[in-house]
Every structure is written in C-alpha cells, then in structure tokens.
XYZ file of C-alpha atoms in Angstrom:
146
model
C -0.174 7.175 -15.265
C -2.893 7.606 -12.261
C -4.650 5.915 -9.847
C -6.716 4.002 -12.464
C -4.019 1.507 -11.862
C -5.787 0.777 -8.330
C -8.404 -1.911 -9.689
C -10.815 -4.228 -7.469
C -8.764 -7.146 -7.780
C -5.971 -5.357 -6.230
C -7.690 -4.493 -3.018
C -8.359 -6.298 -0.056
C -10.367 -5.737 3.096
C -9.646 -7.829 6.236
C -10.719 -7.617 10.011
C -6.952 -7.523 10.991
C -3.499 -9.260 10.772
C -1.027 -10.434 13.027
C 2.050 -8.288 12.166
C 2.903 -5.281 9.836
C 5.302 -7.757 8.030
C 1.957 -9.914 7.402
C 0.390 -6.474 6.350
C 3.004 -5.955 3.515
C 2.984 -9.511 2.317
C -0.971 -9.555 2.070
C -0.924 -6.061 0.494
C 1.591 -6.935 -2.468
C 0.322 -10.428 -2.776
C -2.264 -9.289 -5.644
C 0.644 -7.427 -7.142
C 2.818 -10.575 -7.106
C 0.061 -13.047 -8.310
C -0.432 -10.656 -11.525
C 3.292 -10.942 -12.247
C 4.300 -7.349 -11.258
C 7.078 -8.505 -9.039
C 8.592 -11.514 -7.373
C 8.670 -12.363 -3.738
C 11.995 -10.486 -3.477
C 10.274 -7.394 -3.644
C 7.900 -8.186 -0.935
C 11.298 -9.324 1.109
C 13.107 -5.624 0.106
C 10.029 -3.885 1.540
C 9.813 -5.506 4.739
C 13.856 -5.469 5.346
C 13.678 -1.597 4.492
C 11.210 -1.004 7.433
C 13.234 -3.373 9.582
C 16.462 -1.398 8.673
C 15.099 2.265 8.639
C 11.932 2.140 10.695
C 8.345 3.028 10.052
C 8.818 5.710 7.452
C 6.413 4.248 5.157
C 3.850 5.001 7.595
C 3.031 8.603 5.727
C 0.337 9.852 7.977
C -1.894 8.545 10.736
C -3.714 5.226 9.681
C -1.513 5.401 6.108
C 1.317 3.563 4.936
C 2.652 3.030 1.324
C 5.383 0.264 1.355
C 7.730 0.214 -1.638
C 11.419 -1.002 -1.921
C 14.297 0.195 -4.570
C 13.220 -0.472 -8.032
C 14.843 -3.649 -9.003
C 15.227 -6.021 -12.041
C 12.437 -8.524 -10.832
C 9.672 -5.592 -10.825
C 8.072 -5.757 -14.335
C 5.475 -3.107 -14.047
C 4.505 -0.072 -12.113
C 1.746 -1.037 -9.749
C -0.335 -0.205 -6.635
C -2.240 -2.493 -4.426
C -4.053 -1.755 -1.127
C -4.681 -4.029 1.885
C -7.713 -1.940 4.075
C -7.787 -3.379 7.455
C -10.628 -3.134 10.056
C -8.281 -2.742 13.060
C -5.209 -1.121 12.319
C -1.695 -2.632 12.853
C 1.401 -1.022 14.435
C 4.628 -0.710 12.719
C 6.597 0.399 15.538
C 6.906 0.747 19.398
C 6.154 4.623 19.017
C 2.708 4.115 17.759
C 2.637 4.482 13.738
C -0.532 2.891 12.944
C -1.955 1.989 9.581
C -5.189 0.614 8.248
C -4.723 1.534 4.671
C -1.499 -0.570 3.481
C -0.640 0.346 0.209
C 2.019 -1.340 -2.037
C 3.595 0.516 -4.959
C 5.705 -1.247 -7.532
C 8.696 0.790 -9.279
C 10.548 -0.056 -12.270
C 12.930 3.088 -11.923
C 13.344 6.156 -10.099
C 10.885 8.094 -11.674
C 8.143 6.064 -13.313
C 6.029 5.919 -10.012
C 6.397 9.592 -9.256
C 3.103 10.564 -10.869
C 1.224 7.540 -8.886
C 2.459 8.681 -5.965
C 1.804 12.100 -6.239
C -1.832 11.460 -7.157
C -2.283 9.434 -4.252
C -0.682 12.046 -1.908
C -3.134 14.451 -3.185
C -6.206 11.964 -3.097
C -5.106 11.100 0.956
C -4.432 14.419 1.581
C -7.961 14.863 1.816
C -9.245 13.994 5.324
C -12.759 13.082 4.186
C -11.442 10.701 1.431
C -9.440 9.126 4.149
C -12.520 8.712 6.383
C -14.692 7.230 3.509
C -11.487 4.778 2.861
C -11.330 3.819 6.550
C -14.941 3.040 6.424
C -15.430 0.979 3.513
C -15.952 -2.397 3.470
C -15.474 -3.720 0.118
C -13.040 -3.251 -2.686
C -15.630 -1.889 -5.101
C -16.427 0.931 -2.296
C -13.198 1.544 -2.308
C -12.548 1.829 -5.868
C -15.408 4.243 -6.033
C -13.913 6.593 -3.633
C -10.984 7.009 -5.507
C -13.202 7.544 -8.576
C -14.650 10.210 -6.710
C -17.948 8.632 -6.865
C-alpha cells in the first residue's frame, strides 16, 4: 500500500486554525466521514499529544498524527490538512503546516505507508512545493511526482 491512498478528497487547504487540537480534528475529518474510524480515534490522537508532547511533529512544518490501533479503526488511511499559517504544537516551537493523519488497523499494516511518506517528505524540495501548494489537486500532483 503506497501513498495512492492519499486522494484529493482527503486533502484540505486552510489559511489557519485556532489550535493544534483543531488541526488534528480537521485533518482527520475526511477519514472519519468516509468510515475509516470513529471519533474516539481522533480523541486518542489528541490525548496522545497532550500526554506525550509534540512527538508527532517529525520535522519542521510536518506533523503525522496517529494513535494506537483499536477496534474502531476500519481501514488504513491517510489524510492531510495543509495550513498557510503553521500551528504550534508546543511552547518549545514545534510548528507544522502539513498535518497528516494516519489511521492504522494493526501494528504493522500502515508501516509501508509511513515509510513511503517519510521518503517523500525527506526531499526538502518536495516539502517546499507542498508548503506552497494552494489546492488539493496541486498537492496530489506533487505526491504523484508531476
């Protein structure tokens, strides 16, 4: 399973949000609406950051929200909220403009998606293109390498 699971109906572009909690909720909403998981998975993602800190900010401007797999997750999924004004996940300055949500059904099935995402986001030029993109179709084309 590759990054093809990130489709334009799972990508949103907004100017800004009020908080990192809102960013996670909004980023997760397409997957929730499409039946990938229920609200408690979103609550778990937020609770994890409250408890463990901003570990989901994996690099400057990039956050990958996720929670432990549970019975309410039906499918492996990936969604993205791209913010034009980044949001701070901590007082220490963990900022993100690209807020991904990854849903996992077990401890291993999502690892290929995560690996492919890490490879893609490891390219600084790709990240710059994503940060400058203004539409979901632009973002999908960047992931497709177009």
